[in-house]
Amino acid sequence: MTEISVNESPFLEALGKLRSETALLPWVDLQRFFAQGKVLEVASTEDLLVCAAHMAMDNRQKVSNLQSRGGLSPPSDDRARQWYAEKVQLWTVVVAPFVLVQEMSESEPESGPQAPPS
């Protein structure tokens, strides 16, 4: 799970803003972004909103750490085909120029990813 080690107000504000910008979308609507190389998958062990906030705030150290441990990466072609075949819906948030996606977990509410408490 992604740790929040940034206690600054701007980080928490970014979390709140990104929370309001999440959407549950079918993979078919995201394929064109995948074809452009603009989709990044957030691993189920990470928090979608925290990853997005680190990207939005250009926290290169945190983003690099996420990438090196496999918490943030482009989905493979096989993964994209699986999502298409299974008509998967993914939680999404845009951090331009990227679209971050994460599969909805079994225990996750339909209301979407929750920003960690402030």
JSON list of C-alpha atoms in Angstrom, two decimals:
[
{"chain": "A", "resi": 1, "resn": "MET", "atom": "CA", "xyz": [0.00, 0.00, 0.00]},
{"chain": "A", "resi": 2, "resn": "THR", "atom": "CA", "xyz": [1.25, 3.45, -0.81]},
{"chain": "A", "resi": 3, "resn": "GLU", "atom": "CA", "xyz": [2.23, 5.44, 2.25]},
{"chain": "A", "resi": 4, "resn": "ILE", "atom": "CA", "xyz": [1.41, 9.08, 2.64]},
{"chain": "A", "resi": 5, "resn": "SER", "atom": "CA", "xyz": [4.55, 10.67, 3.95]},
{"chain": "A", "resi": 6, "resn": "VAL", "atom": "CA", "xyz": [3.71, 14.11, 2.68]},
{"chain": "A", "resi": 7, "resn": "ASN", "atom": "CA", "xyz": [1.70, 16.00, 5.30]},
{"chain": "A", "resi": 8, "resn": "GLU", "atom": "CA", "xyz": [1.63, 19.25, 3.41]},
{"chain": "A", "resi": 9, "resn": "SER", "atom": "CA", "xyz": [-1.66, 20.95, 2.68]},
{"chain": "A", "resi": 10, "resn": "PRO", "atom": "CA", "xyz": [-1.06, 21.06, -1.11]},
{"chain": "A", "resi": 11, "resn": "PHE", "atom": "CA", "xyz": [-0.76, 17.26, -1.20]},
{"chain": "A", "resi": 12, "resn": "LEU", "atom": "CA", "xyz": [-4.01, 16.80, 0.70]},
{"chain": "A", "resi": 13, "resn": "GLU", "atom": "CA", "xyz": [-5.71, 19.36, -1.53]},
{"chain": "A", "resi": 14, "resn": "ALA", "atom": "CA", "xyz": [-4.51, 17.43, -4.58]},
{"chain": "A", "resi": 15, "resn": "LEU", "atom": "CA", "xyz": [-5.97, 14.23, -3.11]},
{"chain": "A", "resi": 16, "resn": "GLY", "atom": "CA", "xyz": [-9.35, 15.89, -2.63]},
{"chain": "A", "resi": 17, "resn": "LYS", "atom": "CA", "xyz": [-9.37, 17.37, -6.12]},
{"chain": "A", "resi": 18, "resn": "LEU", "atom": "CA", "xyz": [-8.38, 14.09, -7.74]},
{"chain": "A", "resi": 19, "resn": "ARG", "atom": "CA", "xyz": [-11.00, 12.21, -5.71]},
{"chain": "A", "resi": 20, "resn": "SER", "atom": "CA", "xyz": [-13.69, 14.37, -7.29]},
{"chain": "A", "resi": 21, "resn": "GLU", "atom": "CA", "xyz": [-12.28, 13.63, -10.75]},
{"chain": "A", "resi": 22, "resn": "THR", "atom": "CA", "xyz": [-12.32, 9.82, -10.61]},
{"chain": "A", "resi": 23, "resn": "ALA", "atom": "CA", "xyz": [-14.68, 7.86, -12.81]},
{"chain": "A", "resi": 24, "resn": "LEU", "atom": "CA", "xyz": [-15.53, 4.22, -13.40]},
{"chain": "A", "resi": 25, "resn": "LEU", "atom": "CA", "xyz": [-15.13, 3.66, -17.16]},
{"chain": "A", "resi": 26, "resn": "PRO", "atom": "CA", "xyz": [-15.29, 0.63, -19.43]},
{"chain": "A", "resi": 27, "resn": "TRP", "atom": "CA", "xyz": [-11.96, -0.39, -20.94]},
{"chain": "A", "resi": 28, "resn": "VAL", "atom": "CA", "xyz": [-13.40, 0.02, -24.43]},
{"chain": "A", "resi": 29, "resn": "ASP", "atom": "CA", "xyz": [-13.60, 3.80, -23.79]},
{"chain": "A", "resi": 30, "resn": "LEU", "atom": "CA", "xyz": [-9.93, 3.88, -22.79]},
{"chain": "A", "resi": 31, "resn": "GLN", "atom": "CA", "xyz": [-8.42, 1.88, -25.65]},
{"chain": "A", "resi": 32, "resn": "ARG", "atom": "CA", "xyz": [-7.49, 4.89, -27.76]},
{"chain": "A", "resi": 33, "resn": "PHE", "atom": "CA", "xyz": [-5.44, 6.29, -24.86]},
{"chain": "A", "resi": 34, "resn": "PHE", "atom": "CA", "xyz": [-3.77, 2.89, -24.48]},
{"chain": "A", "resi": 35, "resn": "ALA", "atom": "CA", "xyz": [-2.91, 2.93, -28.20]},
{"chain": "A", "resi": 36, "resn": "GLN", "atom": "CA", "xyz": [-1.27, 6.33, -27.67]},
{"chain": "A", "resi": 37, "resn": "GLY", "atom": "CA", "xyz": [0.81, 5.00, -24.75]},
{"chain": "A", "resi": 38, "resn": "LYS", "atom": "CA", "xyz": [-0.96, 7.24, -22.25]},
{"chain": "A", "resi": 39, "resn": "VAL", "atom": "CA", "xyz": [-2.47, 4.64, -19.89]},
{"chain": "A", "resi": 40, "resn": "LEU", "atom": "CA", "xyz": [-0.70, 3.70, -16.66]},
{"chain": "A", "resi": 41, "resn": "GLU", "atom": "CA", "xyz": [-2.01, 0.91, -14.46]},
{"chain": "A", "resi": 42, "resn": "VAL", "atom": "CA", "xyz": [-1.87, 1.34, -10.70]},
{"chain": "A", "resi": 43, "resn": "ALA", "atom": "CA", "xyz": [-1.34, -2.02, -8.97]},
{"chain": "A", "resi": 44, "resn": "SER", "atom": "CA", "xyz": [-4.03, -3.25, -6.60]},
{"chain": "A", "resi": 45, "resn": "THR", "atom": "CA", "xyz": [-1.53, -2.91, -3.74]},
{"chain": "A", "resi": 46, "resn": "GLU", "atom": "CA", "xyz": [-1.30, 0.85, -4.30]},
{"chain": "A", "resi": 47, "resn": "ASP", "atom": "CA", "xyz": [-3.73, 3.70, -3.72]},
{"chain": "A", "resi": 48, "resn": "LEU", "atom": "CA", "xyz": [-4.91, 5.18, -7.02]},
{"chain": "A", "resi": 49, "resn": "LEU", "atom": "CA", "xyz": [-5.41, 8.66, -5.59]},
{"chain": "A", "resi": 50, "resn": "VAL", "atom": "CA", "xyz": [-2.08, 8.80, -3.76]},
{"chain": "A", "resi": 51, "resn": "CYS", "atom": "CA", "xyz": [-0.25, 7.70, -6.94]},
{"chain": "A", "resi": 52, "resn": "ALA", "atom": "CA", "xyz": [-2.13, 10.31, -8.95]},
{"chain": "A", "resi": 53, "resn": "ALA", "atom": "CA", "xyz": [-1.37, 13.03, -6.40]},
{"chain": "A", "resi": 54, "resn": "HIS", "atom": "CA", "xyz": [2.35, 12.24, -6.49]},
{"chain": "A", "resi": 55, "resn": "MET", "atom": "CA", "xyz": [2.28, 12.47, -10.28]},
{"chain": "A", "resi": 56, "resn": "ALA", "atom": "CA", "xyz": [0.26, 15.69, -10.25]},
{"chain": "A", "resi": 57, "resn": "MET", "atom": "CA", "xyz": [2.70, 17.28, -7.81]},
{"chain": "A", "resi": 58, "resn": "ASP", "atom": "CA", "xyz": [5.69, 16.07, -9.85]},
{"chain": "A", "resi": 59, "resn": "ASN", "atom": "CA", "xyz": [7.08, 14.10, -6.91]},
{"chain": "A", "resi": 60, "resn": "ARG", "atom": "CA", "xyz": [9.63, 12.27, -9.05]},
{"chain": "A", "resi": 61, "resn": "GLN", "atom": "CA", "xyz": [11.15, 10.27, -6.19]},
{"chain": "A", "resi": 62, "resn": "LYS", "atom": "CA", "xyz": [7.79, 8.75, -5.18]},
{"chain": "A", "resi": 63, "resn": "VAL", "atom": "CA", "xyz": [6.78, 8.09, -8.79]},
{"chain": "A", "resi": 64, "resn": "SER", "atom": "CA", "xyz": [10.14, 6.46, -9.51]},
{"chain": "A", "resi": 65, "resn": "ASN", "atom": "CA", "xyz": [9.75, 4.26, -6.41]},
{"chain": "A", "resi": 66, "resn": "LEU", "atom": "CA", "xyz": [6.26, 3.23, -7.54]},
{"chain": "A", "resi": 67, "resn": "GLN", "atom": "CA", "xyz": [7.54, 2.33, -10.99]},
{"chain": "A", "resi": 68, "resn": "SER", "atom": "CA", "xyz": [10.56, 0.40, -9.73]},
{"chain": "A", "resi": 69, "resn": "ARG", "atom": "CA", "xyz": [8.45, -1.82, -7.48]},
{"chain": "A", "resi": 70, "resn": "GLY", "atom": "CA", "xyz": [5.77, -2.42, -10.14]},
{"chain": "A", "resi": 71, "resn": "GLY", "atom": "CA", "xyz": [3.12, -0.24, -8.55]},
{"chain": "A", "resi": 72, "resn": "LEU", "atom": "CA", "xyz": [2.75, 1.98, -11.61]},
{"chain": "A", "resi": 73, "resn": "SER", "atom": "CA", "xyz": [3.33, 0.76, -15.15]},
{"chain": "A", "resi": 74, "resn": "PRO", "atom": "CA", "xyz": [1.84, 0.66, -18.63]},
{"chain": "A", "resi": 75, "resn": "PRO", "atom": "CA", "xyz": [-0.54, -2.30, -18.97]},
{"chain": "A", "resi": 76, "resn": "SER", "atom": "CA", "xyz": [0.70, -5.07, -21.23]},
{"chain": "A", "resi": 77, "resn": "ASP", "atom": "CA", "xyz": [-1.00, -5.90, -24.52]},
{"chain": "A", "resi": 78, "resn": "ASP", "atom": "CA", "xyz": [-2.20, -9.16, -22.94]},
{"chain": "A", "resi": 79, "resn": "ARG", "atom": "CA", "xyz": [-3.71, -7.23, -20.05]},
{"chain": "A", "resi": 80, "resn": "ALA", "atom": "CA", "xyz": [-5.48, -4.88, -22.47]},
{"chain": "A", "resi": 81, "resn": "ARG", "atom": "CA", "xyz": [-6.88, -7.85, -24.43]},
{"chain": "A", "resi": 82, "resn": "GLN", "atom": "CA", "xyz": [-8.09, -9.43, -21.18]},
{"chain": "A", "resi": 83, "resn": "TRP", "atom": "CA", "xyz": [-9.86, -6.23, -20.13]},
{"chain": "A", "resi": 84, "resn": "TYR", "atom": "CA", "xyz": [-11.48, -5.99, -23.56]},
{"chain": "A", "resi": 85, "resn": "ALA", "atom": "CA", "xyz": [-12.63, -9.63, -23.57]},
{"chain": "A", "resi": 86, "resn": "GLU", "atom": "CA", "xyz": [-14.01, -9.39, -20.03]},
{"chain": "A", "resi": 87, "resn": "LYS", "atom": "CA", "xyz": [-15.62, -5.97, -20.61]},
{"chain": "A", "resi": 88, "resn": "VAL", "atom": "CA", "xyz": [-13.83, -4.68, -17.51]},
{"chain": "A", "resi": 89, "resn": "GLN", "atom": "CA", "xyz": [-14.63, -1.34, -15.93]},
{"chain": "A", "resi": 90, "resn": "LEU", "atom": "CA", "xyz": [-11.73, 0.50, -14.34]},
{"chain": "A", "resi": 91, "resn": "TRP", "atom": "CA", "xyz": [-11.38, 3.35, -11.90]},
{"chain": "A", "resi": 92, "resn": "THR", "atom": "CA", "xyz": [-9.74, 6.18, -13.78]},
{"chain": "A", "resi": 93, "resn": "VAL", "atom": "CA", "xyz": [-8.24, 9.56, -13.05]},
{"chain": "A", "resi": 94, "resn": "VAL", "atom": "CA", "xyz": [-6.44, 11.85, -15.47]},
{"chain": "A", "resi": 95, "resn": "VAL", "atom": "CA", "xyz": [-3.06, 13.35, -14.64]},
{"chain": "A", "resi": 96, "resn": "ALA", "atom": "CA", "xyz": [-2.24, 14.88, -18.00]},
{"chain": "A", "resi": 97, "resn": "PRO", "atom": "CA", "xyz": [-0.99, 13.55, -20.26]},
{"chain": "A", "resi": 98, "resn": "PHE", "atom": "CA", "xyz": [-1.70, 10.19, -18.61]},
{"chain": "A", "resi": 99, "resn": "VAL", "atom": "CA", "xyz": [-4.82, 8.28, -17.65]},
{"chain": "A", "resi": 100, "resn": "LEU", "atom": "CA", "xyz": [-4.24, 6.24, -14.50]},
{"chain": "A", "resi": 101, "resn": "VAL", "atom": "CA", "xyz": [-6.39, 3.12, -14.19]},
{"chain": "A", "resi": 102, "resn": "GLN", "atom": "CA", "xyz": [-7.01, 0.57, -11.48]},
{"chain": "A", "resi": 103, "resn": "GLU", "atom": "CA", "xyz": [-9.27, -2.45, -11.33]},
{"chain": "A", "resi": 104, "resn": "MET", "atom": "CA", "xyz": [-12.07, -2.22, -8.82]},
{"chain": "A", "resi": 105, "resn": "SER", "atom": "CA", "xyz": [-11.49, -4.63, -5.95]},
{"chain": "A", "resi": 106, "resn": "GLU", "atom": "CA", "xyz": [-14.20, -6.97, -4.69]},
{"chain": "A", "resi": 107, "resn": "SER", "atom": "CA", "xyz": [-14.45, -5.06, -1.40]},
{"chain": "A", "resi": 108, "resn": "GLU", "atom": "CA", "xyz": [-14.36, -1.57, -2.92]},
{"chain": "A", "resi": 109, "resn": "PRO", "atom": "CA", "xyz": [-17.57, 0.43, -2.79]},
{"chain": "A", "resi": 110, "resn": "GLU", "atom": "CA", "xyz": [-19.23, 1.60, -6.00]},
{"chain": "A", "resi": 111, "resn": "SER", "atom": "CA", "xyz": [-18.55, 5.16, -4.85]},
{"chain": "A", "resi": 112, "resn": "GLY", "atom": "CA", "xyz": [-14.93, 4.79, -5.89]},
{"chain": "A", "resi": 113, "resn": "PRO", "atom": "CA", "xyz": [-11.47, 5.03, -4.43]},
{"chain": "A", "resi": 114, "resn": "GLN", "atom": "CA", "xyz": [-11.33, 6.82, -1.12]},
{"chain": "A", "resi": 115, "resn": "ALA", "atom": "CA", "xyz": [-8.80, 9.49, -0.38]},
{"chain": "A", "resi": 116, "resn": "PRO", "atom": "CA", "xyz": [-6.87, 8.68, 2.79]},
{"chain": "A", "resi": 117, "resn": "PRO", "atom": "CA", "xyz": [-7.98, 10.61, 5.87]},
{"chain": "A", "resi": 118, "resn": "SER", "atom": "CA", "xyz": [-6.37, 13.99, 6.31]}
]
